GROMACS .gro file of C-alpha atoms in nm:
model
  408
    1UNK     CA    1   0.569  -1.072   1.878
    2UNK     CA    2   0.325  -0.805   1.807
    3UNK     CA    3   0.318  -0.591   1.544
    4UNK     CA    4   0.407  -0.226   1.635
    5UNK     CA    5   0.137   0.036   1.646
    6UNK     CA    6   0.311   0.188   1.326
    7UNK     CA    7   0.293  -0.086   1.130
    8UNK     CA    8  -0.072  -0.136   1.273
    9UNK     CA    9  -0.210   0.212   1.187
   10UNK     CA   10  -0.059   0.224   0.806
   11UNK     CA   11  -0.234  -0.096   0.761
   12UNK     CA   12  -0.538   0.003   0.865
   13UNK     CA   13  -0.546   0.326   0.709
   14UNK     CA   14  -0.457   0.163   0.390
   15UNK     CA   15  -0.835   0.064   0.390
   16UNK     CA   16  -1.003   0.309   0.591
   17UNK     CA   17  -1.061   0.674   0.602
   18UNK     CA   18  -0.843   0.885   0.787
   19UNK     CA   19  -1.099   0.952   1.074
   20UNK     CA   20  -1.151   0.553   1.152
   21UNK     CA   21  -0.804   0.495   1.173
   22UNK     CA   22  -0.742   0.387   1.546
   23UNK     CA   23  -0.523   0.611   1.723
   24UNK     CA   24  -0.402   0.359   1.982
   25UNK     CA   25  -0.341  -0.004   1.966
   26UNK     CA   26  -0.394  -0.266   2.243
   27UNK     CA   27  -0.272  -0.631   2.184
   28UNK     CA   28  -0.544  -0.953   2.347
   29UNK     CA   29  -0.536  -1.311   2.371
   30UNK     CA   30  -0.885  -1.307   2.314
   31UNK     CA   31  -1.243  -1.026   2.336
   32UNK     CA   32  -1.422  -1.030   2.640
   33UNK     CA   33  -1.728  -1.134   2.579
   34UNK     CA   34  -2.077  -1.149   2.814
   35UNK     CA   35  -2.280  -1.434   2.897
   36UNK     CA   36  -2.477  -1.401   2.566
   37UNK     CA   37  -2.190  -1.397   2.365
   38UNK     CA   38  -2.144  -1.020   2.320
   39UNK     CA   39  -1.875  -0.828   2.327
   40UNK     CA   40  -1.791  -0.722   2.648
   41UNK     CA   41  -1.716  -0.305   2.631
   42UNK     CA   42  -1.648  -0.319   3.004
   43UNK     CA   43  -1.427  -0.568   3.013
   44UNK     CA   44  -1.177  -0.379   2.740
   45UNK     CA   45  -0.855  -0.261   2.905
   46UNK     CA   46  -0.824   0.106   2.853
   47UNK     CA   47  -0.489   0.199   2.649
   48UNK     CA   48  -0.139   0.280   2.816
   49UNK     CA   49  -0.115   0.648   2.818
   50UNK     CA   50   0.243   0.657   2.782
   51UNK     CA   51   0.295   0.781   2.425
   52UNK     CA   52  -0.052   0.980   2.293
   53UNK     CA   53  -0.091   0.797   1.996
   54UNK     CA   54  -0.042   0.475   2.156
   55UNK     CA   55   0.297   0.425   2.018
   56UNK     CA   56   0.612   0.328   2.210
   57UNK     CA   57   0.749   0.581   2.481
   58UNK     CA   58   1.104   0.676   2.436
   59UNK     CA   59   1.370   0.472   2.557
   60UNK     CA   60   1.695   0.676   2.559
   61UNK     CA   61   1.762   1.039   2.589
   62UNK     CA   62   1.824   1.096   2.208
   63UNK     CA   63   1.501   0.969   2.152
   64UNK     CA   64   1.348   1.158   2.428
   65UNK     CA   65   1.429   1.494   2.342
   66UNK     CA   66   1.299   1.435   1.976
   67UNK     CA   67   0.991   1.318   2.090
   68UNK     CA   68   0.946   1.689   2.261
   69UNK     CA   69   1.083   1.828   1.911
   70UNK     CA   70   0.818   1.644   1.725
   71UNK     CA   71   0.553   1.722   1.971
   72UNK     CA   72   0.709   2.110   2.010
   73UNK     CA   73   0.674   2.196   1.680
   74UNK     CA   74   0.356   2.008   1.598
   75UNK     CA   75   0.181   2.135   1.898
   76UNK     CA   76   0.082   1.809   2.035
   77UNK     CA   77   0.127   1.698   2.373
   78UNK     CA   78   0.331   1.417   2.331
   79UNK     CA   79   0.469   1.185   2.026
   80UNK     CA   80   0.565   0.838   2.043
   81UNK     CA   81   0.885   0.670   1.868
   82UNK     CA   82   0.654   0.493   1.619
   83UNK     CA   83   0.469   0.824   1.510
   84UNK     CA   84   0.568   0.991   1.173
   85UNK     CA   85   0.585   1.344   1.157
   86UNK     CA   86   0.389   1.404   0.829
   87UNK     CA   87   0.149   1.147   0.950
   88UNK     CA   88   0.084   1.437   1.288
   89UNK     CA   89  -0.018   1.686   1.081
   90UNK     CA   90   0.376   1.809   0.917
   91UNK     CA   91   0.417   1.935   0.615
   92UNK     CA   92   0.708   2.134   0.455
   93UNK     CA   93   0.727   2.478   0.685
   94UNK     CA   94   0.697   2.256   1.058
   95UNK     CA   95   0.923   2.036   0.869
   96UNK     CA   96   1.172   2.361   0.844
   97UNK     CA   97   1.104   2.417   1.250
   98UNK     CA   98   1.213   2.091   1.331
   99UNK     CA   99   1.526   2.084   1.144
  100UNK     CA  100   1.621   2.411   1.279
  101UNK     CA  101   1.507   2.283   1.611
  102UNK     CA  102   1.699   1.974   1.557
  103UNK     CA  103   2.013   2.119   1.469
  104UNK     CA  104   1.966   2.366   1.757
  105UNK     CA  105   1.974   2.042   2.013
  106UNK     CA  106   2.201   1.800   1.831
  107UNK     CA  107   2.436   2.034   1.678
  108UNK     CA  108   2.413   1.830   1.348
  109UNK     CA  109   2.257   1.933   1.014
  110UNK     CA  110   1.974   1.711   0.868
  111UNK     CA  111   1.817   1.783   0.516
  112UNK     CA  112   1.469   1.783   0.476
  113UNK     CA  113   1.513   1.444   0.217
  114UNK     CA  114   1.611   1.238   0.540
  115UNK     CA  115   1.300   1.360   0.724
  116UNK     CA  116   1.122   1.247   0.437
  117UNK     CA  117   1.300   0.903   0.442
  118UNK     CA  118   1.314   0.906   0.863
  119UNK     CA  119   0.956   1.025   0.932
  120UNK     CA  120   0.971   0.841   1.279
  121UNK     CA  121   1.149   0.890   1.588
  122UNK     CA  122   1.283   0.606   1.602
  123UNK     CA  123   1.398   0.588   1.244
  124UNK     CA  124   1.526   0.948   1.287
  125UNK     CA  125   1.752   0.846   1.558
  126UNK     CA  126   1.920   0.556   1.405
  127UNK     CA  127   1.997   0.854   1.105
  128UNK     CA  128   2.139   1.114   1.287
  129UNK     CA  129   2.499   1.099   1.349
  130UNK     CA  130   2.562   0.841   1.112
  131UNK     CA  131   2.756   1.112   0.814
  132UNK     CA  132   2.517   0.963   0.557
  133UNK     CA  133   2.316   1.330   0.550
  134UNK     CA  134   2.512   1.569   0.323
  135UNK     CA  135   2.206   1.803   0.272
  136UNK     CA  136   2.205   1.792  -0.037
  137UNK     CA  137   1.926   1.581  -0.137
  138UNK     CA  138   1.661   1.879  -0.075
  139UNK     CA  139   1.734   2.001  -0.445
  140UNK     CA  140   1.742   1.684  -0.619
  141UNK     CA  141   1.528   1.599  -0.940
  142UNK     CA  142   1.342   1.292  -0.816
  143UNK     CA  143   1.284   1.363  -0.433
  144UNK     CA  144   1.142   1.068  -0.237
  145UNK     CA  145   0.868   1.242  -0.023
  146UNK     CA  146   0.726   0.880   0.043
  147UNK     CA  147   0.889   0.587  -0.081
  148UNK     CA  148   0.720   0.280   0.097
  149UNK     CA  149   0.359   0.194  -0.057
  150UNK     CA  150   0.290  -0.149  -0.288
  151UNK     CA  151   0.039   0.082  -0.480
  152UNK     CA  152   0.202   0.348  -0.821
  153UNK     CA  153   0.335   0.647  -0.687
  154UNK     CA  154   0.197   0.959  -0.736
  155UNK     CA  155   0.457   1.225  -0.908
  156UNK     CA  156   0.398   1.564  -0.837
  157UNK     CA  157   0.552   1.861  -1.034
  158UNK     CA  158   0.690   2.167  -0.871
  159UNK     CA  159   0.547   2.512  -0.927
  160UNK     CA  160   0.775   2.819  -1.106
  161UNK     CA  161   0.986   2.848  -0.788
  162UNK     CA  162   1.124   2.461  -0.888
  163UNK     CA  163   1.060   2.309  -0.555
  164UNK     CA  164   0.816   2.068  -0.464
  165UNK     CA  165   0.865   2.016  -0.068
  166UNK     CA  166   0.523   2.157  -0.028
  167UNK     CA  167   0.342   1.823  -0.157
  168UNK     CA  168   0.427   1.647   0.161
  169UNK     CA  169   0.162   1.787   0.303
  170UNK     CA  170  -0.072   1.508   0.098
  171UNK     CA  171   0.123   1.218   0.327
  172UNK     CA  172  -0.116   1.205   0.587
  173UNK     CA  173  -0.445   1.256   0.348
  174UNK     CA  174  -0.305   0.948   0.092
  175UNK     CA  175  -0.307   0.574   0.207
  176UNK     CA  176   0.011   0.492   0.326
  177UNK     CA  177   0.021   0.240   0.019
  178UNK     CA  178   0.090   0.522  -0.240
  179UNK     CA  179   0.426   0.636  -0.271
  180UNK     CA  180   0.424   1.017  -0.348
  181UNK     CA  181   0.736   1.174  -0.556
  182UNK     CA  182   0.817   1.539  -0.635
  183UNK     CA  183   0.962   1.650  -0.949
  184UNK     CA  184   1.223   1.965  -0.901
  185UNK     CA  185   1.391   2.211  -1.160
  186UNK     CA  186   1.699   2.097  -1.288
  187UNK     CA  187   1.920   2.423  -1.230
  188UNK     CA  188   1.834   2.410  -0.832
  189UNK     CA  189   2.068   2.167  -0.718
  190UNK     CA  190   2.380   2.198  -0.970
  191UNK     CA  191   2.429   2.531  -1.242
  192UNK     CA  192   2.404   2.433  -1.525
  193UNK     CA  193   2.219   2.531  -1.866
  194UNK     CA  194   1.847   2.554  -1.834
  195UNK     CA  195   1.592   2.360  -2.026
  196UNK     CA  196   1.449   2.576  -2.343
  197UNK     CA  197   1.062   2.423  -2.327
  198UNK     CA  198   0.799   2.252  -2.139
  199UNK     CA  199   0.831   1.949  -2.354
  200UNK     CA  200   1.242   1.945  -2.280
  201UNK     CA  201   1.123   1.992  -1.927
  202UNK     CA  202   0.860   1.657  -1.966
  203UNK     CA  203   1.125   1.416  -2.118
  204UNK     CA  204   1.360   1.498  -1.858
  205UNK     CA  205   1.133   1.422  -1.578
  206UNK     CA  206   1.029   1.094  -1.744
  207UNK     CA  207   1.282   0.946  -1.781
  208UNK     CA  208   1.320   1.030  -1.329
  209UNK     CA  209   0.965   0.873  -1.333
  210UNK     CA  210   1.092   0.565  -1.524
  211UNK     CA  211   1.376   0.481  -1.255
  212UNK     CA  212   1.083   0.420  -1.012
  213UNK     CA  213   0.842   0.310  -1.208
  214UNK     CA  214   0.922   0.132  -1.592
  215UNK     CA  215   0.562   0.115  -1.690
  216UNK     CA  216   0.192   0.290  -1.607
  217UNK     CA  217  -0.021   0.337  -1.489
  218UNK     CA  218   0.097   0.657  -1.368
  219UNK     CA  219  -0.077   0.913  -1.183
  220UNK     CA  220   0.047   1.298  -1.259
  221UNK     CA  221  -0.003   1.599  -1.052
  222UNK     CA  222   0.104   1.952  -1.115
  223UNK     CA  223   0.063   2.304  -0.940
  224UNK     CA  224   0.106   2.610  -1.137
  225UNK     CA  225   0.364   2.563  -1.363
  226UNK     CA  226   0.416   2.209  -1.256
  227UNK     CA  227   0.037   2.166  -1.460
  228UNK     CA  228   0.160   2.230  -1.806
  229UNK     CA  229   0.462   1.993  -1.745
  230UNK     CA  230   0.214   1.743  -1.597
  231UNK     CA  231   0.002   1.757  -1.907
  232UNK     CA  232   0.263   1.728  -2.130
  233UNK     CA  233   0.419   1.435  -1.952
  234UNK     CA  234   0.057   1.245  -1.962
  235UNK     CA  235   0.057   1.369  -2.354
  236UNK     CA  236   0.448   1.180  -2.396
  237UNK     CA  237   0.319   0.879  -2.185
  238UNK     CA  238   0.035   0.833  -2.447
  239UNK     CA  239   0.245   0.839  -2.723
  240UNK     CA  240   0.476   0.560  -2.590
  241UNK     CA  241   0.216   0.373  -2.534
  242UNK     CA  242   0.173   0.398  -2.161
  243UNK     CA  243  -0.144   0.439  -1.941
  244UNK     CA  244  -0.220   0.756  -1.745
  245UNK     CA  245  -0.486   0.697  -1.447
  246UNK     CA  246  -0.463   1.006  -1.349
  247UNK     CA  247  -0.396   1.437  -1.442
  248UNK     CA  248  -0.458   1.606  -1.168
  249UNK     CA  249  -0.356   1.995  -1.139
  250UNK     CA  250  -0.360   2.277  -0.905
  251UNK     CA  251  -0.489   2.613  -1.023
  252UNK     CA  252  -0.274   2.569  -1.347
  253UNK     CA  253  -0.371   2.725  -1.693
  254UNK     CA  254  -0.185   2.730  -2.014
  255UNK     CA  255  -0.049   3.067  -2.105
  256UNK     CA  256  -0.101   3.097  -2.473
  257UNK     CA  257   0.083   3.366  -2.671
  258UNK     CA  258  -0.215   3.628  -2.878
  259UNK     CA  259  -0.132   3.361  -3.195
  260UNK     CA  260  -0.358   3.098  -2.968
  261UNK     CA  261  -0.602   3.335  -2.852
  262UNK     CA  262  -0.401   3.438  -2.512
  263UNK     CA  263  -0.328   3.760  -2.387
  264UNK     CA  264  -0.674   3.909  -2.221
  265UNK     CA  265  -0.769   3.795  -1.875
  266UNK     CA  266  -0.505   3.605  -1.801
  267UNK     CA  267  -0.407   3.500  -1.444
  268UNK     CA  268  -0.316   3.662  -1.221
  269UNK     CA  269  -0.004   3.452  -1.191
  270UNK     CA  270   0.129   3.463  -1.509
  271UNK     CA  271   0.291   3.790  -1.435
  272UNK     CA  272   0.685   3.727  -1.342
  273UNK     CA  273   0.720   3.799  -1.000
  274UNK     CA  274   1.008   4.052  -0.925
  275UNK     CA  275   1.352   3.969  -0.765
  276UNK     CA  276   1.234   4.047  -0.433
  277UNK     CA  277   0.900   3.893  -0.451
  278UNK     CA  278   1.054   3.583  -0.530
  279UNK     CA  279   1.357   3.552  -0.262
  280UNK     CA  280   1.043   3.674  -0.011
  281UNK     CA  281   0.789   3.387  -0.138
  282UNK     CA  282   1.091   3.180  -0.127
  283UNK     CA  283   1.144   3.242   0.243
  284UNK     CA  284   0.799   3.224   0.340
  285UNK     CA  285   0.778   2.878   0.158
  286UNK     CA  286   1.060   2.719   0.315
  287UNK     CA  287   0.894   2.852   0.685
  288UNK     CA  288   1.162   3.139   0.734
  289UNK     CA  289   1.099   3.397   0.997
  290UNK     CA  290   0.952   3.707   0.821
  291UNK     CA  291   1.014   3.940   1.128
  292UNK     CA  292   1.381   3.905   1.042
  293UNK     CA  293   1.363   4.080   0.692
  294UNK     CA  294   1.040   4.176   0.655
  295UNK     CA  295   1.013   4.581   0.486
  296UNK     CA  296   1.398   4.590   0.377
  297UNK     CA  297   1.513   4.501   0.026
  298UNK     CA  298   1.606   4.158  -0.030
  299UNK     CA  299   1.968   4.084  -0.226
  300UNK     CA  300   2.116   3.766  -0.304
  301UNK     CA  301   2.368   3.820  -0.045
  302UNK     CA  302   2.139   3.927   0.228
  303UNK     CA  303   1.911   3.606   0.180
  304UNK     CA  304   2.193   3.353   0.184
  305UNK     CA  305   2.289   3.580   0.533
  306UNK     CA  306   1.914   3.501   0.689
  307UNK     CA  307   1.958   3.112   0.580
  308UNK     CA  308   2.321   3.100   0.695
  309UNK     CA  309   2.160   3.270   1.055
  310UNK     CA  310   1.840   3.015   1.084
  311UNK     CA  311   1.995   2.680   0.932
  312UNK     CA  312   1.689   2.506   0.820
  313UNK     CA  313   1.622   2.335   0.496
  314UNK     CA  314   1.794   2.632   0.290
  315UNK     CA  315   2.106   2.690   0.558
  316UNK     CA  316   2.407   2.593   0.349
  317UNK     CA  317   2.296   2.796   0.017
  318UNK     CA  318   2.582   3.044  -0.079
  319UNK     CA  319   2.480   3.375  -0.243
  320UNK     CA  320   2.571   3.218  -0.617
  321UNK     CA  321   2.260   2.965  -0.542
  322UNK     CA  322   2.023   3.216  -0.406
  323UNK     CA  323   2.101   3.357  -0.739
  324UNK     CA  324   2.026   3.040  -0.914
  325UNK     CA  325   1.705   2.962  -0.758
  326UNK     CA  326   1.613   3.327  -0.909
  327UNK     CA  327   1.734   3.221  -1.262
  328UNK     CA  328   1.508   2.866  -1.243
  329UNK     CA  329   1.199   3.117  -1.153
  330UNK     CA  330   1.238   3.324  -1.452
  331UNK     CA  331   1.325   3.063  -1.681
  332UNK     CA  332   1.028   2.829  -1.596
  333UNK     CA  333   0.840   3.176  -1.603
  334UNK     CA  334   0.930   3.233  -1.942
  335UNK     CA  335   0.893   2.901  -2.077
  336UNK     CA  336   0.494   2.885  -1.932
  337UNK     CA  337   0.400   3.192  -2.145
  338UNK     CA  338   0.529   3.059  -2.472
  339UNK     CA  339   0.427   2.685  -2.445
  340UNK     CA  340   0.129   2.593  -2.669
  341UNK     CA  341  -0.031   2.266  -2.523
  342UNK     CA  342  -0.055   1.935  -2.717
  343UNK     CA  343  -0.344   1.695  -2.670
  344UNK     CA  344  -0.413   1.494  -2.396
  345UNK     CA  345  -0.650   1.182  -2.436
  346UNK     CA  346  -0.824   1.176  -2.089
  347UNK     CA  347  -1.011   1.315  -1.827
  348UNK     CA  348  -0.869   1.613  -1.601
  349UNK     CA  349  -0.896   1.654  -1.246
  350UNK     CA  350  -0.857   2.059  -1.144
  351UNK     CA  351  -0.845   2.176  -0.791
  352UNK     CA  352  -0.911   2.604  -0.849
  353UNK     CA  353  -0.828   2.830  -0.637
  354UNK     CA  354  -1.115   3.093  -0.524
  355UNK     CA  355  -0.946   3.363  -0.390
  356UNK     CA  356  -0.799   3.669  -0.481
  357UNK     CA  357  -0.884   3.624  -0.881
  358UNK     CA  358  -1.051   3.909  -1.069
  359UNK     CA  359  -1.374   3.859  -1.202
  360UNK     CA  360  -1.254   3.824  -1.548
  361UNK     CA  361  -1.017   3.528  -1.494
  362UNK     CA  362  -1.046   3.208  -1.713
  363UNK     CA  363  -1.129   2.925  -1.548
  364UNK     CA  364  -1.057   2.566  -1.653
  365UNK     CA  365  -1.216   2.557  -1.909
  366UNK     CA  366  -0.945   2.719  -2.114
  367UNK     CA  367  -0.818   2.317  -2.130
  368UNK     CA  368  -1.069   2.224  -2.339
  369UNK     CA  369  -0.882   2.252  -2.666
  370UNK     CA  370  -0.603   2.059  -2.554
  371UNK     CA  371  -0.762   1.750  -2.387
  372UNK     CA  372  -1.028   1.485  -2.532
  373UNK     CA  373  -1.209   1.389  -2.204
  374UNK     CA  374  -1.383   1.567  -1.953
  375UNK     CA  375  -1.287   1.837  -1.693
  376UNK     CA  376  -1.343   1.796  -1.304
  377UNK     CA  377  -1.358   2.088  -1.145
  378UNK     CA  378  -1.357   2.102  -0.782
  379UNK     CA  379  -1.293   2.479  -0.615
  380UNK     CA  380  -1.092   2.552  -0.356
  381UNK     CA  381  -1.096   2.816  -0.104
  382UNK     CA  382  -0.752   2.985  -0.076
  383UNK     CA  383  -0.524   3.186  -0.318
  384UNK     CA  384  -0.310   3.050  -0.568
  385UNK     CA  385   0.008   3.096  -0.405
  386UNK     CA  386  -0.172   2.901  -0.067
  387UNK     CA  387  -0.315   2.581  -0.241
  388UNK     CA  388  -0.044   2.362  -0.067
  389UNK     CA  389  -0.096   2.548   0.293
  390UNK     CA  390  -0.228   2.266   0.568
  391UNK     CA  391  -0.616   2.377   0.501
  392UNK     CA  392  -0.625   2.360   0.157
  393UNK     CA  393  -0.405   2.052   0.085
  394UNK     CA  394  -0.690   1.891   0.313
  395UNK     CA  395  -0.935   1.941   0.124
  396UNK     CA  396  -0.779   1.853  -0.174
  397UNK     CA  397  -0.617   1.526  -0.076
  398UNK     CA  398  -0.923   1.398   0.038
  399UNK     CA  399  -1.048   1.394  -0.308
  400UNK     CA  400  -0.748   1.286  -0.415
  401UNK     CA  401  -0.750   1.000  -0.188
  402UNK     CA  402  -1.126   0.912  -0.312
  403UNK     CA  403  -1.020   0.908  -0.685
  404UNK     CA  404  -0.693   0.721  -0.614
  405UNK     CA  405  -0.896   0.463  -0.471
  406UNK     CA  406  -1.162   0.452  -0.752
  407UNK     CA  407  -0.851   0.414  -1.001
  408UNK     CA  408  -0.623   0.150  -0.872
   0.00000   0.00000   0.00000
């Protein structure tokens, strides 16, 4: 029997660029070839044109009507049961659509972990219905963006906010070999007491890392926030002994208190974003509809209202966890402006963002102190609060993909 087209494409784009990965698959017994021994072009059959990617046409009604999801949402024209939906182009606000979308048609609730975990339509089918989705797994610690891959995983470290949904954007920009992890606030999914420093913060997540993978080497990425816990779990790695391949961050600087030389020109994003600010990032990063709350002031109660009236990813939060989510923010908030860096023994990859800076903002450099290696800078067009939006994250994973490969 042959392979499916799935399973063809993730093994060829396991060793080819994105753009010569074949986007339909037909099976032969053997290559035309011409009189001299050539391959015959002409003689190719043409692929079926039943499923656009060249992947298997539905064969039930369930399976039908999420192929038009899939396809709805991503703006395709059609989807096959073999395609995965961060492989089309997804990433974490089409991934809100299409649970919304999905509970809309089915009448069941599916968290954004089992679209993760079910990227496919077929896989996705066997899931639904089966009670094993509690919705829950959105806010764990550890969340499995990717877990398939025979190459280390890449563990990537959530921003202030304590999320890190928005990294599955990098599925379909990595090999399919690398398994990609986030790393999420404790505080998010259960209340509970808060960590009181970035190094608390580091050990905790290691020892998440560890259940997936014992020993290096490990490859780190942070965003924000996320890049002073990444550095300081590459600095705790090094003293155990371990290998780190790779530090990557995303428009991350350390916030020194005036003791360290801080204070003047910092970013612009070290200022603690107000109550409303947050709940309305918050919204807009989990793909909420801004029309319906956009201009009036945004409580606790009023945002667990709008979640409770569009399902999605955040649809069973009560008002006490909207509340949380604000006490994460302002805790990991805090914690960035006192934390003094250790050193790091290695190189540093940093992705900056270009936009809406002023003039007098540090640049990466301001890592110097704290690592012994060099500093890769690579500038990206977009804000800081956009760096995991669909445009930028291209850019960047295709560097990432690049050094991944020159590493492993």
């Amino acid at each position: 029997e042959s392979p499916a087209p799935a399973e063809l494409r993730r093994h060829a784009a396991a060793g080819l660029p994105e753009y010569m990965v074949p986007n339909a698959f037909v099976p032969l017994d053997a290559l035309p070839l011409t009189p001299n021994r050539k391959l015959d072009r002409r003689a190719l059959p043409a692929p079926e044109s039943s499923a656009g990617s060249g992947g298997r046409a539905p064969r039930t009604r369930q399976e039908r009507l999420l192929c038009e999801l899939f396809a709805e949402v991503l703006g395709i024209e059609r989807v096959s049961v073999d395609d995965g939906f961060f492989d089309l182009g997804g990433h974490s606000l089409l991934a809100t659509r299409l649970i919304g979308r999905v509970r809309a048609t089915f009448g069941v609730d599916i968290a954004i972990r089992t679209l993760f975990e079910t990227p496919t339509v077929a896989e996705l089918t066997e899931r639904l219905g089966t009670g094993e989705d509690d919705g829950q797994g959105a806010f764990d610690i550890l969340l499995p963006l990717r877990r398939k891959g025979g190459r280390p995983p890449l563990f990537c470290v959530h921003p202030a906010s304590g999320f890190s949904w928005s990294y599955a954007g990098l599925m379909r920009h990595l090999g399919p070999d690398h398994p990609i992890y986030g790393l999420q606030s404790r505080g998010i999914a259960e209340p509970g007491e808060l960590p009181t420093g970035v190094q608390e913060i580091a050990a905790d997540y290691l020892k998440q890392v560890r259940t997936v993978q014992p020993t290096g080497p490990y490859l780190l990425l942070g965003w924000s926030f996320g890049g002073l816990v990444a550095h300081a779990m590459a600095e705790q790695l090094q003293r155990a002994g371990e290998r780190v391949a790779l530090l990557a961050m995303l428009d991350s600087f350390p916030r020194l208190p005036e003791s360290h030389g801080g204070g003047a020109g910092r970013p612009a994003e070290d200022a603690v974003l107000s109550q409303r600010e947050f709940l309305a990032g918050m919204l807009d990063l989990a793909g909420y509809e801004r029309a319906e709350w956009d201009g009036e002031p945004l409580e606790y109660g009023r945002v667990a209202e709008i979640l409770r009236g569009q399902g999605g990813i955040l649809g069973g939060l009560e008002e006490r966890h909207v509340a949380a989510l604000y006490e994460v923010f302002e805790n990991n908030s805090r914690l960035a402006r006192g934390h003094v860096p250790g050193t790091y023994v290695g190189d540093l990859l940093f992705f900056e963002a270009t936009l809406g800076k002023p003039g007098n903002t540090p640049g990466p450099e301001v890592w110097a102190p704290f690592l012994e290696g060099s500093i890769e800078r690579h500038p990206v067009e977009s804000t800081h609060d956009d760096m995991t939006q669909p445009e930028p994250l291209a850019g960047i994973g295709r560097i990432l993909a690049a050094r991944l490969r020159d590493f492993i």
